[in-house]
Amino acid sequence: MSVKVSRGVVTKDGDVLPMSVLERYATKAHHPGSKQTKDTFGKLYETSGLVQPLYDPVMLTQMLDLNTYHKRSCGTKAHDSVGLGYHFEAREGVENPSENEKERAQNFFDNCHPINTFNEVLKRAAFDFEATGDGYIELIKDENDFLIGIEHIPSHTVRRHRDGERYCQKRGASEVWFKHWGSDIELTRDGRTETPEGHEEKSNEIIHVSNYTSRSDYYGAPDVIPALGAMLADYERMEYNSDFFKNHAVPAYAVTVVGAELDDETEDAIKHFFQNDLKENRHATLVMSVSKSELSQNNEPIEIQFEPLSVDVKEASFRLFRQDNRDEILSAHGVPPYRIAVNETGSLGGNTARESTEIYKQSILESRQNLWESKINRFILQGELDVHDWVLKFDEIDTRDDEREVKISKEYFNMASLSPNEVRGRLGLERVEHPAMDYHYINGKPIELMGSTTQSIDSNNSIDLLGSIKSLHNDLVNIAIKGSDDDV
């Protein structure tokens, strides 16, 4: 007579599930633990003409809390794009730019917010840009319609109207409407398209900066979208490891009962052991007694076998899995690993790290800085402050190798290719106003004076020349030392 065999699985919570139950639900498409966020705008999409984004911005902001590499990448790109500082440059083609215009622009950016600096406000909007694909800046004006400040608007609270000119911000039950900068429509703060009766009722204007996607005419999309699968996979890896160690590193077990059904009494005994005894005492032993009434027809004892479903924790495989997920996320963002404090021993050091940073600067940062600069220059400097001779430029990250630059400059100097002042210019130092600092030298001798009987340098100038050359030498040494310290 055949021996009856029953199988089941002990879950991480200590429950015993018969295999038949698992097979019954194995093909279910939905996840029983799914927790989806509800869009707070709800019916406003139908009643107010708002356009629903491709991806829920609230969900995208929540993704920042699920993955370290994603959040650090967003913060790093925002900081490197608009957070390093700014300066004004004369607009191309303007020979004598107005200093009054520059002073007016500088005064506004120095006082554009009562608490935060201009770079801090922009960095928040840029962070939203990286996380959700859209960044918003509110323009604040006085009763005379003169720009007096700017403010960041969190992107997950804003939706765009289908006419492309209006925006609605919703927080809780409160709604506030804005219009795009330069729009001719009359709009009140509560969304009425009519002439406001006073300044307080008038809607403010908004600057919208989006990360272009061909899938939407109204919103942008963050760079990380193609790597969402890697982010979720890495989260599941973390959950798996967390659950494993919460269970005192005891893996799930398969239970096999030979000679009888997996009855309620046996199931309760196994369940109690894994849920209580084992968690209270990691070295507890499961002892089960079988009564004679439970013997099989062959009068053979019932056998209960426990087999761990996973004997070893595949730590090495998980490490590779996590690294693959990390690399996909960083690749989607275009950020070199070491820029977010990830040190890859033996693969990203020396020249490779500098080359990676230069690629990151050219392919990612330059386009972002150009985008933010164009918005600020067009809408704020020209459109609001009436500044036309100057443009705002964001400071760039420094990818220069100082030690290498010093060596090259020294070679050029000794070959009479660069004068001392030209060397100082390459190294970011101020020029020295002395005739000898504009000479060219071969092995320390000025070629302009070689073979000349009419030109000479008086004793005072000789002293100044020696002092200037010594000063240049000291500057080169200090820069080389600083470059070595930075590498360390």
Coordinates of C-alpha atoms in Angstrom, one line a residue:
M1 CA 0.0 0.0 0.0
S2 CA 1.3 3.4 -0.9
V3 CA 2.4 5.7 1.9
K4 CA 0.5 9.0 2.2
V5 CA 2.8 12.0 2.1
S6 CA 1.7 15.5 3.0
R7 CA 3.8 18.6 2.4
G8 CA 3.7 22.2 3.8
V9 CA 5.8 25.3 4.2
V10 CA 6.7 27.1 7.4
T11 CA 6.6 30.8 6.6
K12 CA 8.8 33.6 8.1
D13 CA 5.9 34.3 10.6
G14 CA 5.8 30.7 11.8
D15 CA 2.6 29.8 10.0
V16 CA 2.3 26.4 8.4
L17 CA 0.7 26.5 5.0
P18 CA -0.1 23.2 3.2
M19 CA 1.4 23.0 -0.3
S20 CA -2.0 22.8 -1.8
V21 CA -2.8 26.3 -0.5
L22 CA 0.4 27.7 -2.0
E23 CA -0.3 26.1 -5.4
R24 CA -3.8 27.6 -5.3
Y25 CA -2.5 31.1 -5.0
A26 CA 0.7 30.8 -6.9
T27 CA -0.7 32.3 -10.1
K28 CA -2.4 35.3 -8.5
A29 CA -1.2 38.5 -10.3
H30 CA -1.7 40.9 -7.4
H31 CA 0.5 41.2 -4.3
P32 CA -1.5 40.8 -1.1
G33 CA 0.7 43.4 0.7
S34 CA 0.4 46.1 -2.1
K35 CA 0.0 49.6 -0.7
Q36 CA -0.7 52.2 -3.4
T37 CA -0.8 55.9 -2.9
K38 CA -3.9 57.8 -3.8
D39 CA -3.5 61.0 -5.9
T40 CA -4.7 63.8 -3.7
F41 CA -6.0 65.8 -6.7
G42 CA -8.7 63.1 -7.4
K43 CA -11.7 64.6 -9.2
L44 CA -9.9 67.9 -10.0
Y45 CA -8.5 66.2 -13.1
E46 CA -12.1 66.0 -14.4
T47 CA -13.7 69.1 -12.9
S48 CA -10.8 71.6 -13.1
G49 CA -9.1 70.6 -16.4
L50 CA -5.9 69.5 -14.8
V51 CA -3.6 67.1 -16.5
Q52 CA -2.6 63.9 -14.6
P53 CA 1.2 63.3 -14.7
L54 CA 2.6 60.1 -16.3
Y55 CA 4.0 59.1 -12.9
D56 CA 2.5 60.1 -9.5
P57 CA 4.9 62.7 -8.2
V58 CA 4.1 61.7 -4.6
M59 CA 5.2 58.1 -5.4
L60 CA 8.4 59.5 -7.0
T61 CA 9.2 61.5 -3.9
Q62 CA 8.6 58.4 -1.7
M63 CA 11.1 56.5 -3.9
L64 CA 13.8 58.8 -2.5
D65 CA 13.4 57.1 0.9
L66 CA 13.8 53.6 -0.5
N67 CA 17.3 53.9 -2.1
T68 CA 20.4 55.6 -0.9
Y69 CA 22.0 55.8 -4.3
H70 CA 19.0 57.4 -5.9
K71 CA 18.6 60.1 -3.2
R72 CA 22.3 60.9 -3.1
S73 CA 22.4 61.1 -7.0
C74 CA 19.5 63.6 -7.0
G75 CA 21.1 65.7 -4.3
T76 CA 24.5 65.6 -5.9
K77 CA 23.2 66.6 -9.4
A78 CA 21.2 69.5 -7.9
H79 CA 24.2 70.7 -5.9
D80 CA 26.6 70.5 -8.7
S81 CA 24.2 72.2 -11.1
V82 CA 23.0 75.2 -9.2
G83 CA 24.4 75.0 -5.6
L84 CA 28.1 75.9 -6.1
G85 CA 27.5 79.7 -6.4
Y86 CA 27.0 82.0 -9.3
H87 CA 28.5 85.1 -11.0
F88 CA 27.6 87.6 -13.6
E89 CA 29.2 87.9 -17.0
A90 CA 28.9 90.5 -19.7
R91 CA 26.5 89.4 -22.4
E92 CA 28.3 88.4 -25.6
G93 CA 28.7 91.3 -27.9
V94 CA 28.3 94.0 -25.1
E95 CA 31.5 96.0 -24.9
N96 CA 30.7 98.4 -22.0
P97 CA 28.1 96.6 -19.8
S98 CA 26.2 98.8 -17.4
E99 CA 27.5 98.5 -13.8
N100 CA 24.2 99.9 -12.6
E101 CA 22.4 96.9 -14.1
K102 CA 24.9 94.5 -12.5
E103 CA 24.4 96.1 -9.1
R104 CA 20.6 95.9 -9.4
A105 CA 20.8 92.2 -10.3
Q106 CA 23.2 91.5 -7.5
N107 CA 21.0 93.3 -5.0
F108 CA 18.0 91.3 -6.0
F109 CA 19.7 87.9 -5.8
D110 CA 21.3 88.8 -2.4
N111 CA 17.8 89.6 -1.0
C112 CA 15.4 87.4 -3.0
H113 CA 14.4 85.3 0.1
P114 CA 14.1 86.3 3.8
I115 CA 15.9 83.2 5.0
N116 CA 17.5 81.2 2.2
T117 CA 20.1 82.2 -0.3
F118 CA 19.4 82.3 -4.0
N119 CA 21.4 79.1 -4.5
E120 CA 19.5 77.3 -1.7
V121 CA 16.1 78.2 -3.3
L122 CA 17.3 77.0 -6.7
K123 CA 18.8 73.8 -5.3
R124 CA 15.5 72.8 -3.8
A125 CA 13.8 73.3 -7.1
A126 CA 16.6 71.4 -8.9
F127 CA 16.3 68.5 -6.4
D128 CA 12.6 68.2 -7.3
F129 CA 13.7 68.4 -11.0
E130 CA 15.9 65.3 -10.5
A131 CA 13.4 63.4 -8.3
T132 CA 10.2 64.0 -10.2
G133 CA 11.2 65.6 -13.5
D134 CA 9.8 69.0 -12.7
G135 CA 10.9 72.0 -10.7
Y136 CA 8.8 75.1 -9.9
I137 CA 9.8 78.6 -8.7
E138 CA 7.2 81.2 -7.6
L139 CA 7.8 84.8 -8.5
I140 CA 6.6 87.2 -5.7
K141 CA 5.7 90.7 -6.6
D142 CA 4.5 93.8 -4.7
E143 CA 1.4 95.9 -5.4
N144 CA 3.2 97.7 -8.2
D145 CA 3.9 94.4 -9.9
F146 CA 7.6 94.7 -9.2
L147 CA 9.5 91.5 -8.5
I148 CA 10.7 91.4 -4.8
G149 CA 11.4 87.7 -4.2
I150 CA 11.3 84.1 -5.3
E151 CA 10.2 80.9 -3.5
H152 CA 10.4 77.2 -4.3
I153 CA 7.2 75.2 -4.7
P154 CA 7.4 71.4 -4.0
S155 CA 6.8 69.7 -7.3
H156 CA 4.6 66.9 -5.9
T157 CA 2.0 69.5 -4.8
V158 CA 1.6 71.0 -8.3
R159 CA -0.5 70.0 -11.3
R160 CA -0.7 71.7 -14.7
H161 CA -3.8 72.8 -16.5
R162 CA -4.5 71.5 -20.0
D163 CA -4.2 75.1 -21.4
G164 CA -0.5 75.0 -20.5
E165 CA -0.7 78.4 -18.8
R166 CA -2.3 77.7 -15.4
Y167 CA -1.0 75.6 -12.4
C168 CA -2.8 74.4 -9.3
Q169 CA -1.1 73.7 -6.0
K170 CA -3.0 71.5 -3.5
R171 CA -2.1 70.7 0.1
G172 CA -4.7 69.1 2.1
A173 CA -8.0 70.9 1.4
S174 CA -6.3 74.1 0.3
E175 CA -5.9 75.0 -3.4
V176 CA -3.9 77.9 -4.8
W177 CA -3.6 78.7 -8.5
F178 CA -0.7 80.2 -10.4
K179 CA -0.1 81.2 -14.0
H180 CA 3.0 80.7 -16.2
W181 CA 5.4 83.6 -16.4
G182 CA 4.4 86.0 -19.2
S183 CA 0.8 84.6 -19.6
D184 CA -1.8 87.2 -20.5
I185 CA -4.7 85.5 -18.8
E186 CA -6.3 87.1 -15.8
L187 CA -6.3 84.7 -12.9
T188 CA -7.1 84.9 -9.2
R189 CA -5.5 82.9 -6.4
D190 CA -8.6 80.7 -6.2
G191 CA -8.6 79.8 -9.9
R192 CA -11.1 82.2 -11.3
T193 CA -10.3 83.5 -14.8
E194 CA -11.3 87.1 -14.2
T195 CA -9.6 90.4 -13.3
P196 CA -8.7 90.3 -9.5
E197 CA -10.2 93.1 -7.5
G198 CA -6.9 93.6 -5.5
H199 CA -3.3 92.6 -5.2
E200 CA -4.0 90.0 -2.6
E201 CA -6.4 88.2 -4.9
K202 CA -4.1 88.2 -7.9
S203 CA -2.3 84.9 -8.7
N204 CA 1.5 84.8 -8.7
E205 CA 3.5 83.7 -11.7
I206 CA 5.5 80.5 -11.8
I207 CA 8.6 79.4 -13.6
H208 CA 8.4 75.7 -14.6
V209 CA 11.6 73.8 -15.5
S210 CA 11.0 70.2 -16.8
N211 CA 13.2 67.3 -17.8
Y212 CA 11.9 66.6 -21.3
T213 CA 10.1 63.4 -22.1
S214 CA 8.5 62.6 -25.4
R215 CA 5.6 61.0 -23.6
S216 CA 4.1 64.2 -22.2
D217 CA 3.5 67.8 -23.4
Y218 CA 2.9 69.0 -19.8
Y219 CA 5.4 67.3 -17.5
G220 CA 8.9 66.0 -17.4
A221 CA 10.2 62.7 -16.2
P222 CA 13.2 62.0 -13.9
D223 CA 16.3 60.2 -15.3
V224 CA 15.8 57.3 -12.9
I225 CA 12.6 56.0 -14.4
P226 CA 14.3 53.3 -16.5
A227 CA 16.0 52.0 -13.3
L228 CA 12.8 51.8 -11.1
G229 CA 12.9 48.0 -11.5
A230 CA 16.5 48.0 -10.1
M231 CA 15.3 50.2 -7.2
L232 CA 12.4 47.9 -6.3
A233 CA 14.6 44.8 -6.7
D234 CA 17.2 46.2 -4.3
Y235 CA 14.4 47.0 -1.8
E236 CA 13.2 43.4 -2.0
R237 CA 16.8 42.3 -1.3
M238 CA 16.9 44.5 1.8
E239 CA 13.5 43.2 3.0
Y240 CA 14.6 39.6 2.5
N241 CA 17.8 40.1 4.5
S242 CA 15.9 42.0 7.2
D243 CA 13.3 39.3 7.6
F244 CA 16.0 36.6 7.6
F245 CA 17.8 38.1 10.6
K246 CA 14.5 39.1 12.4
N247 CA 13.9 35.3 12.4
H248 CA 17.3 34.8 14.1
A249 CA 18.8 33.7 10.8
V250 CA 16.5 30.6 10.6
P251 CA 15.4 30.0 7.0
A252 CA 12.0 28.8 5.9
Y253 CA 11.5 25.1 6.3
A254 CA 9.6 22.5 4.2
V255 CA 7.7 20.0 6.4
T256 CA 7.1 16.4 5.2
V257 CA 4.8 14.1 7.1
V258 CA 5.1 10.4 6.0
G259 CA 2.3 8.0 7.0
A260 CA -0.4 10.5 8.0
E261 CA -2.1 13.7 7.1
L262 CA -0.7 17.0 8.4
D263 CA -3.4 17.3 11.1
D264 CA -4.3 20.3 13.3
E265 CA -2.4 19.0 16.4
T266 CA 0.8 18.5 14.5
E267 CA 0.5 21.8 12.7
D268 CA -0.1 23.6 16.0
A269 CA 2.9 22.0 17.5
I270 CA 5.2 23.0 14.7
K271 CA 3.7 26.5 14.6
H272 CA 4.2 27.0 18.3
F273 CA 7.8 25.9 18.1
F274 CA 8.8 28.3 15.3
Q275 CA 6.7 31.3 16.6
N276 CA 7.5 31.0 20.3
D277 CA 10.1 28.5 21.4
L278 CA 12.7 29.2 18.8
K279 CA 12.5 33.0 19.1
E280 CA 12.8 32.8 22.9
N281 CA 15.6 30.3 22.7
R282 CA 17.7 30.1 19.6
H283 CA 18.9 26.6 20.6
A284 CA 15.5 25.2 21.4
T285 CA 14.8 21.6 20.2
L286 CA 11.5 20.5 18.8
V287 CA 10.3 17.3 20.5
M288 CA 7.1 15.7 19.2
S289 CA 5.3 12.6 20.5
V290 CA 3.1 10.4 18.4
S291 CA 0.3 8.3 19.9
K292 CA -0.4 4.8 18.8
S293 CA -3.7 5.8 17.2
E294 CA -1.7 7.8 14.7
L295 CA 0.3 4.8 13.5
S296 CA -0.1 3.9 9.9
Q297 CA -1.7 0.7 8.7
N298 CA 1.7 -1.0 8.4
N299 CA 2.2 -0.3 12.1
E300 CA 5.1 1.9 11.1
P301 CA 5.8 5.1 13.0
I302 CA 4.9 8.4 11.4
E303 CA 7.9 10.3 10.1
I304 CA 8.1 14.1 10.2
Q305 CA 11.0 15.6 8.3
F306 CA 12.2 19.3 8.2
E307 CA 14.2 20.5 5.3
P308 CA 15.4 24.2 5.1
L309 CA 14.4 25.7 1.8
S310 CA 17.6 27.8 1.8
V311 CA 20.5 26.4 3.8
D312 CA 23.0 29.1 3.0
V313 CA 22.5 32.8 2.8
K314 CA 23.8 33.7 -0.7
E315 CA 25.7 36.8 0.6
A316 CA 28.1 36.9 -2.3
S317 CA 25.3 36.7 -4.8
F318 CA 23.4 39.3 -3.0
R319 CA 26.4 41.6 -3.0
L320 CA 26.7 41.2 -6.7
F321 CA 23.0 41.7 -7.1
R322 CA 23.1 44.9 -5.1
Q323 CA 26.1 46.2 -7.0
D324 CA 24.3 45.5 -10.3
N325 CA 21.2 47.4 -9.1
R326 CA 23.5 50.3 -7.8
D327 CA 25.3 50.5 -11.2
E328 CA 22.0 50.6 -13.1
I329 CA 20.7 53.4 -10.9
L330 CA 23.9 55.5 -11.2
S331 CA 24.0 54.8 -14.9
A332 CA 20.4 56.2 -15.2
H333 CA 21.5 59.3 -13.3
G334 CA 24.8 59.6 -15.1
V335 CA 26.7 60.1 -11.8
P336 CA 30.1 58.6 -11.2
P337 CA 30.2 56.4 -8.1
Y338 CA 32.7 58.4 -6.2
R339 CA 30.6 61.6 -6.5
I340 CA 28.1 60.0 -4.1
A341 CA 30.8 58.6 -1.7
V342 CA 31.0 55.2 -3.3
N343 CA 34.6 54.0 -3.4
E344 CA 35.4 51.3 -5.9
T345 CA 38.8 50.0 -5.1
G346 CA 41.0 49.5 -8.1
S347 CA 38.6 50.7 -10.7
L348 CA 37.9 54.4 -10.2
G349 CA 41.1 56.0 -9.1
G350 CA 43.6 58.5 -10.6
N351 CA 43.0 59.5 -14.2
T352 CA 39.9 57.3 -14.5
A353 CA 38.1 59.2 -11.8
R354 CA 39.1 62.6 -13.3
E355 CA 37.9 61.4 -16.7
S356 CA 34.6 60.2 -15.3
T357 CA 34.1 63.5 -13.6
E358 CA 34.8 65.4 -16.8
I359 CA 32.3 63.2 -18.7
Y360 CA 29.7 63.8 -16.0
K361 CA 30.4 67.5 -16.1
Q362 CA 30.1 67.7 -19.9
S363 CA 27.2 65.3 -20.5
I364 CA 25.0 66.0 -17.4
L365 CA 25.9 69.2 -15.6
E366 CA 26.5 71.6 -18.5
S367 CA 23.0 70.9 -20.0
R368 CA 21.4 71.3 -16.7
Q369 CA 23.2 74.6 -15.9
N370 CA 22.4 75.9 -19.4
L371 CA 18.7 75.0 -18.8
W372 CA 18.5 76.8 -15.4
E373 CA 20.6 79.8 -16.6
S374 CA 18.3 80.3 -19.6
K375 CA 15.2 80.4 -17.5
I376 CA 16.7 82.8 -14.9
N377 CA 18.2 85.1 -17.5
R378 CA 15.1 85.2 -19.7
F379 CA 12.4 85.4 -17.1
I380 CA 14.1 87.2 -14.1
L381 CA 17.0 89.2 -15.3
Q382 CA 15.6 90.4 -18.6
G383 CA 11.9 90.0 -18.1
E384 CA 11.5 91.3 -14.5
L385 CA 14.7 93.2 -13.6
D386 CA 15.3 94.8 -17.0
V387 CA 18.9 93.7 -17.0
H388 CA 20.2 93.2 -20.6
D389 CA 24.0 93.7 -20.4
W390 CA 24.7 90.9 -18.0
V391 CA 23.9 87.2 -17.8
L392 CA 23.9 84.9 -14.7
K393 CA 26.3 81.9 -14.8
F394 CA 26.4 79.1 -12.3
D395 CA 29.8 78.1 -11.0
E396 CA 31.1 74.8 -12.2
I397 CA 32.7 71.9 -10.3
D398 CA 36.5 72.0 -10.4
T399 CA 37.8 69.0 -12.4
R400 CA 41.3 70.5 -12.8
D401 CA 44.3 68.4 -11.8
D402 CA 46.4 71.0 -10.0
E403 CA 49.6 68.9 -9.8
R404 CA 49.4 68.1 -13.5
E405 CA 48.7 71.7 -14.4
V406 CA 51.7 72.9 -12.5
K407 CA 54.0 70.5 -14.3
I408 CA 52.7 71.5 -17.7
S409 CA 52.9 75.2 -16.9
K410 CA 56.5 74.7 -15.7
E411 CA 57.5 73.1 -18.9
Y412 CA 55.8 75.8 -21.0
F413 CA 57.6 78.4 -18.8
N414 CA 61.1 76.9 -19.3
M415 CA 60.4 76.6 -23.1
A416 CA 59.5 80.3 -23.3
S417 CA 56.0 79.4 -24.4
L418 CA 54.4 81.2 -21.4
S419 CA 55.3 84.3 -19.5
P420 CA 55.1 84.3 -15.7
N421 CA 51.9 86.2 -15.9
E422 CA 50.4 83.8 -18.4
V423 CA 51.4 80.9 -16.0
R424 CA 49.6 82.7 -13.2
G425 CA 46.5 83.1 -15.3
R426 CA 46.4 79.4 -16.1
L427 CA 46.6 78.7 -12.4
G428 CA 43.9 81.2 -11.4
L429 CA 46.3 83.7 -9.8
E430 CA 46.3 87.4 -10.2
R431 CA 48.8 89.0 -12.6
V432 CA 51.8 90.9 -11.3
E433 CA 52.3 94.4 -12.7
H434 CA 56.0 94.3 -13.6
P435 CA 57.5 94.4 -17.1
A436 CA 59.6 91.3 -16.4
M437 CA 56.5 89.3 -15.6
D438 CA 55.5 89.5 -19.2
Y439 CA 58.8 88.4 -20.6
H440 CA 59.4 84.8 -21.9
Y441 CA 62.2 82.8 -20.4
I442 CA 64.4 79.9 -21.4
N443 CA 65.8 78.2 -18.4
G444 CA 65.3 81.3 -16.3
K445 CA 66.8 83.8 -18.9
P446 CA 64.5 86.3 -20.5
I447 CA 64.7 85.9 -24.3
E448 CA 63.6 89.5 -24.9
L449 CA 66.9 90.8 -23.4
M450 CA 69.2 88.2 -25.0
G451 CA 71.9 89.8 -27.3
S452 CA 70.6 93.3 -26.6
T453 CA 73.0 96.1 -25.8
T454 CA 70.5 98.9 -25.5
Q455 CA 68.1 97.3 -23.0
S456 CA 69.0 96.6 -19.4
I457 CA 67.3 96.2 -16.1
D458 CA 68.3 98.5 -13.3
S459 CA 69.2 97.2 -9.9
N460 CA 65.8 98.0 -8.4
N461 CA 64.0 96.2 -11.2
S462 CA 66.3 93.3 -10.8
I463 CA 65.4 93.0 -7.2
D464 CA 61.7 93.3 -8.1
L465 CA 62.2 90.6 -10.9
L466 CA 63.8 88.2 -8.5
G467 CA 61.1 88.8 -5.9
S468 CA 58.4 88.2 -8.5
I469 CA 60.0 85.0 -9.8
K470 CA 60.4 83.7 -6.2
S471 CA 56.7 84.6 -5.6
L472 CA 55.7 82.6 -8.7
H473 CA 57.8 79.7 -7.6
N474 CA 56.2 79.7 -4.1
D475 CA 52.7 79.8 -5.7
L476 CA 53.5 76.8 -7.9
V477 CA 54.8 74.9 -4.9
N478 CA 51.8 75.7 -2.8
I479 CA 49.4 74.7 -5.5
A480 CA 51.3 71.4 -6.0
I481 CA 51.1 70.7 -2.3
K482 CA 47.4 71.6 -2.2
G483 CA 46.7 69.3 -5.2
S484 CA 48.5 66.4 -3.4
D485 CA 46.5 67.0 -0.2
D486 CA 43.2 66.9 -2.2
D487 CA 44.2 63.6 -3.8
V488 CA 44.7 62.2 -0.3

